[in-house]
Short mmCIF file of C-alpha atoms in Angstrom, two decimals:
data_model
loop_
_atom_site.label_atom_id
_atom_site.label_comp_id
_atom_site.label_asym_id
_atom_site.label_seq_id
_atom_site.Cartn_x
_atom_site.Cartn_y
_atom_site.Cartn_z
CA MET Q 1 126.60 95.34 123.28
CA ILE Q 2 123.33 97.01 123.32
CA LYS Q 3 123.39 97.45 119.72
CA SER Q 4 124.56 93.86 118.84
CA LYS Q 5 121.67 92.82 120.37
CA LYS Q 6 119.60 95.03 118.75
CA ILE Q 7 121.21 93.59 115.16
CA MET Q 8 120.39 90.40 116.33
CA ILE Q 9 116.89 90.58 117.57
CA ALA Q 10 116.34 92.98 113.54
CA THR Q 11 118.39 89.95 112.33
CA VAL Q 12 115.63 87.19 113.41
CA LEU Q 13 112.60 89.03 112.82
CA CYS Q 14 113.01 89.59 109.35
CA ALA Q 15 114.47 86.84 108.62
CA PHE Q 16 111.18 84.83 110.35
CA SER Q 17 108.92 87.29 108.53
CA ALA Q 18 110.41 86.47 105.28
CA PHE Q 19 109.51 82.53 105.95
CA SER Q 20 106.72 83.16 107.40
CA PHE Q 21 104.33 85.53 106.27
CA ALA Q 22 106.45 88.07 103.73
CA GLN Q 23 104.94 90.58 101.62
CA GLU Q 24 107.61 93.05 100.54
CA VAL Q 25 111.23 93.46 101.41
CA THR Q 26 113.59 96.06 99.73
CA PHE Q 27 117.44 96.08 100.55
CA GLU Q 28 119.88 98.64 99.21
CA ASN Q 29 123.61 98.74 100.03
CA LYS Q 30 125.62 101.81 98.70
CA LEU Q 31 129.98 101.81 99.34
CA SER Q 32 131.16 105.10 98.81
CA SER Q 33 134.10 106.93 99.00
CA SER Q 34 135.43 110.77 97.96
CA LEU Q 35 139.24 109.01 97.34
CA VAL Q 36 141.06 111.62 98.82
CA ASN Q 37 140.80 115.25 100.14
CA ILE Q 38 143.26 117.85 98.57
CA ASN Q 39 142.78 120.98 100.77
CA ILE Q 40 144.67 123.98 99.17
CA SER Q 41 145.26 127.23 100.97
CA ASP Q 42 147.31 130.23 100.60
CA ASP Q 43 149.97 129.22 102.65
CA LYS Q 44 149.71 125.11 101.87
CA THR Q 45 148.43 122.28 100.28
CA ASP Q 46 147.59 119.27 101.58
CA THR Q 47 146.41 115.60 101.17
CA GLY Q 48 144.45 113.43 102.71
CA PHE Q 49 142.71 110.02 102.83
CA ALA Q 50 139.14 110.76 102.49
CA GLY Q 51 137.34 107.34 104.28
CA ILE Q 52 135.32 104.26 103.31
CA LYS Q 53 131.42 104.68 104.22
CA ASN Q 54 129.08 101.29 103.72
CA GLU Q 55 125.46 102.10 104.28
CA ALA Q 56 123.29 99.04 104.37
CA LYS Q 57 119.20 99.47 104.51
CA ALA Q 58 116.56 96.62 104.99
CA GLU Q 59 112.69 96.98 105.29
CA TYR Q 60 110.03 94.52 105.44
CA SER Q 61 106.49 95.22 105.21
CA SER Q 62 103.34 93.67 105.41
CA GLU Q 63 99.45 93.86 106.02
CA LYS Q 64 100.05 93.77 109.98
CA LEU Q 65 103.84 94.80 110.69
CA ASP Q 66 106.47 96.87 108.97
CA MET Q 67 110.31 96.95 110.19
CA GLY Q 68 113.54 98.16 108.91
CA VAL Q 69 117.26 98.69 109.95
CA LYS Q 70 119.81 100.62 108.51
CA LEU Q 71 123.88 100.42 109.33
CA ILE Q 72 126.64 102.49 108.47
CA VAL Q 73 130.43 101.12 108.63
CA ASP Q 74 132.63 104.00 108.42
CA VAL Q 75 136.75 103.55 107.40
CA ALA Q 76 138.07 106.68 108.49
CA LYS Q 77 141.80 108.14 109.15
CA GLU Q 78 141.94 109.52 112.52
CA ASP Q 79 144.39 112.39 113.99
CA ASP Q 80 147.44 109.88 114.81
CA ASP Q 81 147.64 108.66 111.37
CA SER Q 82 145.74 105.44 112.76
CA LEU Q 83 142.45 104.12 111.01
CA SER Q 84 138.96 103.20 112.59
CA ILE Q 85 137.32 100.69 111.07
CA GLY Q 86 133.20 101.35 112.62
CA SER Q 87 131.77 103.88 115.14
CA GLU Q 88 129.36 104.29 117.63
CA GLY Q 89 126.49 105.00 115.06
CA PHE Q 90 127.10 101.64 113.29
CA VAL Q 91 123.18 101.00 113.98
CA ASP Q 92 122.07 103.86 112.39
CA ASP Q 93 118.32 103.31 112.37
CA TYR Q 94 115.67 101.21 113.16
CA PHE Q 95 112.21 100.58 113.72
CA ILE Q 96 109.35 98.17 114.22
CA GLU Q 97 105.08 99.13 113.43
CA PHE Q 98 102.43 96.81 114.22
CA ARG Q 99 98.73 96.92 113.36
CA PRO Q 100 96.89 94.79 115.77
CA VAL Q 101 94.03 95.87 113.83
CA ASN Q 102 93.47 97.93 110.81
CA LEU Q 103 92.98 101.61 111.94
CA ILE Q 104 96.15 101.20 115.23
CA GLY Q 105 99.54 100.66 114.80
CA ILE Q 106 102.01 100.78 117.66
CA GLY Q 107 105.09 102.13 116.62
CA PHE Q 108 109.04 101.04 118.29
CA HIS Q 109 111.22 103.83 116.93
CA LYS Q 110 109.21 104.37 113.87
CA GLY Q 111 109.54 107.88 112.30
CA TYR Q 112 106.91 109.63 110.30
CA ASN Q 113 108.12 112.74 108.09
CA VAL Q 114 105.27 114.93 106.85
CA ALA Q 115 106.18 115.17 102.81
CA GLY Q 116 107.00 118.39 102.14
CA SER Q 117 109.78 118.45 104.26
CA PHE Q 118 111.66 116.25 101.44
CA LEU Q 119 114.70 118.11 100.55
CA PRO Q 120 116.23 116.47 97.52
CA CYS Q 121 119.27 117.18 96.74
CA LEU Q 122 120.01 116.57 100.12
CA GLU Q 123 118.15 113.45 99.94
CA LYS Q 124 116.49 113.45 103.48
CA GLU Q 125 113.59 115.46 105.35
CA ILE Q 126 113.81 118.16 107.90
CA ASP Q 127 114.46 116.06 111.04
CA ALA Q 128 111.90 118.62 112.89
CA SER Q 129 109.25 117.10 110.14
CA ASN Q 130 108.82 113.49 112.06
CA PHE Q 131 105.99 113.28 113.98
CA GLY Q 132 107.21 109.37 115.00
CA SER Q 133 108.80 108.75 118.39
CA ASP Q 134 110.52 105.74 120.36
CA LEU Q 135 107.32 104.73 121.83
CA GLY Q 136 104.38 105.89 119.50
CA LEU Q 137 100.65 105.28 118.65
CA PHE Q 138 99.73 105.63 115.21
CA LEU Q 139 96.04 105.90 113.96
CA TYR Q 140 94.80 105.35 110.38
CA PRO Q 141 91.42 106.70 111.04
CA LEU Q 142 90.50 107.65 106.90
CA GLU Q 143 92.16 107.42 103.94
CA GLY Q 144 95.21 109.10 103.67
CA LEU Q 145 95.25 110.24 107.29
CA VAL Q 146 97.52 109.71 109.54
CA VAL Q 147 97.63 111.01 113.18
CA SER Q 148 100.31 109.81 115.90
CA ALA Q 149 101.62 111.11 119.18
CA GLY Q 150 104.25 109.31 121.74
CA VAL Q 151 107.48 109.62 123.77
CA ASP Q 152 111.09 109.13 122.94
CA PHE Q 153 113.47 107.68 125.11
CA ILE Q 154 114.17 108.41 128.03
CA SER Q 155 110.97 109.68 129.42
CA TYR Q 156 110.58 110.96 133.02
CA LEU Q 157 107.20 111.34 134.23
CA GLY Q 158 107.10 113.04 138.36
CA ARG Q 159 110.67 113.68 138.30
CA GLU Q 160 111.59 116.64 139.65
CA GLY Q 161 113.53 119.19 136.68
CA THR Q 162 112.70 116.67 134.06
CA LYS Q 163 110.13 117.07 131.24
CA PRO Q 164 109.15 113.86 129.34
CA LEU Q 165 109.74 113.98 125.41
CA VAL Q 166 106.61 114.42 123.97
CA ASN Q 167 105.67 114.25 120.07
CA PHE Q 168 102.82 114.26 117.98
CA GLY Q 169 101.51 115.39 114.34
CA ALA Q 170 99.36 114.92 111.48
CA GLU Q 171 99.34 114.04 107.57
CA TYR Q 172 96.79 114.08 105.59
CA ALA Q 173 96.94 113.22 101.74
CA VAL Q 174 94.29 114.62 99.21
CA GLY Q 175 94.22 111.74 96.85
CA GLU Q 176 97.53 112.13 94.25
CA THR Q 177 96.85 115.89 94.58
CA ILE Q 178 98.29 117.62 97.73
CA THR Q 179 99.39 116.36 101.06
CA PHE Q 180 100.11 118.34 104.02
CA GLY Q 181 100.54 117.83 107.96
CA ALA Q 182 102.44 119.48 110.97
CA ALA Q 183 104.60 118.21 113.55
CA PHE Q 184 105.17 118.86 117.21
CA ARG Q 185 108.61 117.96 118.99
CA ASN Q 186 109.28 117.79 122.36
CA MET Q 187 106.93 119.81 123.23
CA VAL Q 188 106.83 120.35 126.99
CA SER Q 189 110.41 121.22 126.38
CA ASP Q 190 112.26 124.91 126.20
CA ASP Q 191 113.73 123.03 123.07
CA ARG Q 192 110.71 122.10 121.37
CA THR Q 193 110.46 122.27 117.22
CA ILE Q 194 106.96 122.74 115.36
CA GLY Q 195 106.97 122.18 111.44
CA ALA Q 196 104.09 122.50 108.68
CA TYR Q 197 104.46 121.30 105.33
CA ALA Q 198 102.45 120.76 102.06
CA SER Q 199 103.70 118.98 98.78
CA PHE Q 200 102.09 119.04 95.89
CA THR Q 201 101.80 115.95 93.18
CA GLY Q 202 99.05 117.21 90.84
CA LEU Q 203 101.29 117.36 87.82
CA GLU Q 204 102.92 113.62 86.59
CA GLY Q 205 106.55 114.11 86.93
CA LEU Q 206 106.13 117.49 89.19
CA THR Q 207 106.31 117.57 92.67
CA LEU Q 208 106.61 120.63 94.79
CA ASN Q 209 107.58 121.07 98.38
CA ALA Q 210 107.69 123.60 100.64
CA GLY Q 211 106.86 124.26 104.60
CA PHE Q 212 108.00 126.39 107.65
CA THR Q 213 110.01 124.91 110.72
CA TYR Q 214 110.24 126.46 114.15
CA ASN Q 215 113.17 126.13 115.92
CA GLY Q 216 114.58 123.43 113.22
CA GLU Q 217 118.22 122.47 111.98
CA ILE Q 218 119.67 121.48 109.10
CA GLU Q 219 122.74 120.12 110.40
CA ASP Q 220 125.25 119.12 107.32
CA PHE Q 221 124.71 122.63 106.23
CA ASN Q 222 124.85 124.42 109.70
CA ILE Q 223 121.48 126.00 109.38
CA SER Q 224 119.14 126.52 112.42
CA GLY Q 225 116.68 129.17 113.26
CA ASN Q 226 112.90 129.16 111.95
CA LEU Q 227 113.67 127.74 109.18
CA ILE Q 228 111.58 128.54 105.40
CA ASN Q 229 111.87 125.18 103.05
CA ALA Q 230 110.93 125.24 99.30
CA ALA Q 231 111.80 122.02 96.84
CA VAL Q 232 111.25 120.91 92.95
CA MET Q 233 111.36 117.75 91.51
CA PHE Q 234 110.54 117.33 87.74
CA ASN Q 235 111.24 114.04 86.06
CA ASN Q 236 110.78 113.80 82.30
CA GLY Q 237 111.66 110.55 80.49
CA PRO Q 238 115.48 110.61 80.53
CA LEU Q 239 115.90 113.78 82.50
CA GLY Q 240 115.46 114.60 86.41
CA ILE Q 241 116.16 118.11 87.52
CA TYR Q 242 115.85 118.85 91.64
CA ALA Q 243 116.04 121.45 93.71
CA ASP Q 244 115.64 122.75 97.09
CA ALA Q 245 116.18 125.78 99.48
CA VAL Q 246 116.64 126.71 102.99
CA PHE Q 247 116.38 130.12 104.59
CA ALA Q 248 116.53 130.55 107.88
CA VAL Q 249 115.43 133.70 110.15
CA GLY Q 250 116.28 134.32 113.79
CA GLY Q 251 119.04 131.84 114.03
CA GLU Q 252 121.97 132.11 116.12
CA LYS Q 253 124.05 135.23 114.57
CA ASP Q 254 127.53 134.30 113.53
CA LEU Q 255 127.05 130.96 114.45
CA ALA Q 256 124.72 129.74 111.89
CA ASN Q 257 124.69 130.07 108.10
CA GLU Q 258 120.53 131.49 106.91
CA LEU Q 259 121.32 129.98 103.60
CA TYR Q 260 121.53 126.62 101.98
CA ALA Q 261 120.27 126.10 98.35
CA ALA Q 262 121.14 123.44 95.70
CA ALA Q 263 120.21 121.95 92.50
CA TYR Q 264 120.92 118.42 90.76
CA ALA Q 265 119.99 117.77 86.70
CA ASN Q 266 120.58 114.25 85.73
CA TYR Q 267 120.36 112.60 82.67
CA TYR Q 268 120.49 109.02 80.82
CA PHE Q 269 122.32 108.98 77.60
CA THR Q 270 121.03 105.52 77.04
CA ASP Q 271 119.48 102.84 79.48
CA ASN Q 272 122.77 102.40 81.21
CA TRP Q 273 124.88 105.61 80.49
CA PHE Q 274 123.80 108.74 82.82
CA ALA Q 275 125.24 112.10 83.76
CA GLY Q 276 124.65 114.21 86.42
CA LEU Q 277 125.61 117.84 88.02
CA TYR Q 278 125.28 118.88 91.53
CA GLY Q 279 125.43 122.45 93.05
CA CYS Q 280 125.12 124.04 96.25
CA PHE Q 281 125.67 127.30 97.83
CA THR Q 282 125.65 128.89 101.72
CA ASN Q 283 126.36 131.37 103.08
CA ASP Q 284 125.73 133.82 106.66
CA SER Q 285 124.67 137.51 105.87
CA ASP Q 286 126.67 138.35 108.93
CA ASN Q 287 129.86 136.91 108.14
CA ASP Q 288 130.99 138.18 104.47
CA ASP Q 289 133.63 135.48 104.86
CA ALA Q 290 131.22 132.54 105.34
CA TRP Q 291 130.05 131.60 102.17
CA CYS Q 292 130.45 128.12 100.42
CA VAL Q 293 130.11 126.69 97.12
CA GLY Q 294 130.39 123.50 95.78
CA ILE Q 295 130.15 121.96 92.15
CA ASN Q 296 130.30 118.08 91.97
CA PRO Q 297 130.28 116.49 87.89
CA SER Q 298 129.51 112.66 87.42
CA VAL Q 299 129.27 110.25 85.32
CA GLY Q 300 127.34 106.97 85.78
CA TYR Q 301 126.32 103.48 84.70
CA THR Q 302 123.74 101.20 85.72
CA PHE Q 303 124.56 97.69 84.83
CA ASN Q 304 121.33 96.56 85.41
CA GLU Q 305 118.15 96.57 87.94
CA ASN Q 306 120.26 96.19 90.98
CA ASN Q 307 123.96 97.33 90.24
CA THR Q 308 124.83 100.82 89.48
CA VAL Q 309 128.03 102.22 89.91
CA GLY Q 310 129.39 106.48 89.44
CA ALA Q 311 132.69 108.53 90.15
CA GLY Q 312 133.26 112.35 90.18
CA VAL Q 313 135.02 115.56 91.16
CA TYR Q 314 133.65 117.78 93.88
CA VAL Q 315 135.07 120.64 94.31
CA ASN Q 316 134.39 122.79 97.17
CA VAL Q 317 135.41 126.71 97.27
CA MET Q 318 135.60 129.35 100.27
CA LYS Q 319 137.24 132.29 100.78
CA THR Q 320 140.33 131.20 101.89
CA THR Q 321 140.10 127.50 101.46
CA LYS Q 322 139.28 125.21 98.32
CA THR Q 323 138.74 121.62 98.60
CA ILE Q 324 138.41 118.63 95.62
CA SER Q 325 137.78 115.54 96.33
CA PHE Q 326 136.37 112.50 93.93
CA PRO Q 327 133.64 110.66 95.23
CA VAL Q 328 132.89 107.16 93.77
CA TYR Q 329 130.31 104.74 94.51
CA TRP Q 330 128.63 101.19 93.91
CA LYS Q 331 124.77 100.66 95.00
CA TYR Q 332 123.15 97.63 94.95
CA ASN Q 333 119.32 97.63 95.54
CA PHE Q 334 116.36 95.16 94.87
#
């Protein structure tokens, strides 16, 4: 019920904003599935439905107000062979920031990731680079400078045995050349994370990212510890090349991977047709059997500026198991 109310409020506010003082609205919907998972081991081969995922994201921005919502609907096969539709994580993300004056923003669940933490092959930032909060104050004292502090929910003041979830940080962009910043999350707790990152964009078509995270985590690839990250993004006409890597120092031995690396390249043969090749590698040096290699060749077609479809084959190889799936997607955006 609470989440339904959140959706209703976001929908009403978006509609009101669009009609009253709309400045910019963006929307993206991606419907995807891996169709079937084929698991191959020394003992047997089995297949299973890979599920369906629909991800919808809408954002609105103006001089005084920014807001957005991200919704995810999953269709998955359960252990009893039933199909589940949806999950508790239906509202994956949402935010509102309003600026009563030009230099100050008040944010509700507004995240802000430092630029140099972005991992292009993973298509997300390192979580610890976010210096936004469930309730946060944003300051814009100089051009290119953002400073924020706030608390996550639920935080308590004066309650024995609990500490408030305090976050703060800053980012500064020097023209269009370099952006650097730091994020401090949950700082009064033993689970605090600290991250410092930088991004270089001084050459046309080239972006270089790097950073360090204390007590960080890359959940998708089971990486944890003190993280060193690096990434390269290069675009030149029809060709795009992307690579990223994360190395963990001081993580839990035998429980987490220490290295993640990935690369992706795509090429537009025409204005509509393109092909891509993705590969990734993870490893735990404390466990000789923990390595994993993934590869995903794919093709895609862009019908127009709003609609794109794609399909490919994903092969995941571990020491004892190989998995094959067939990812397909349709993406609509404006």
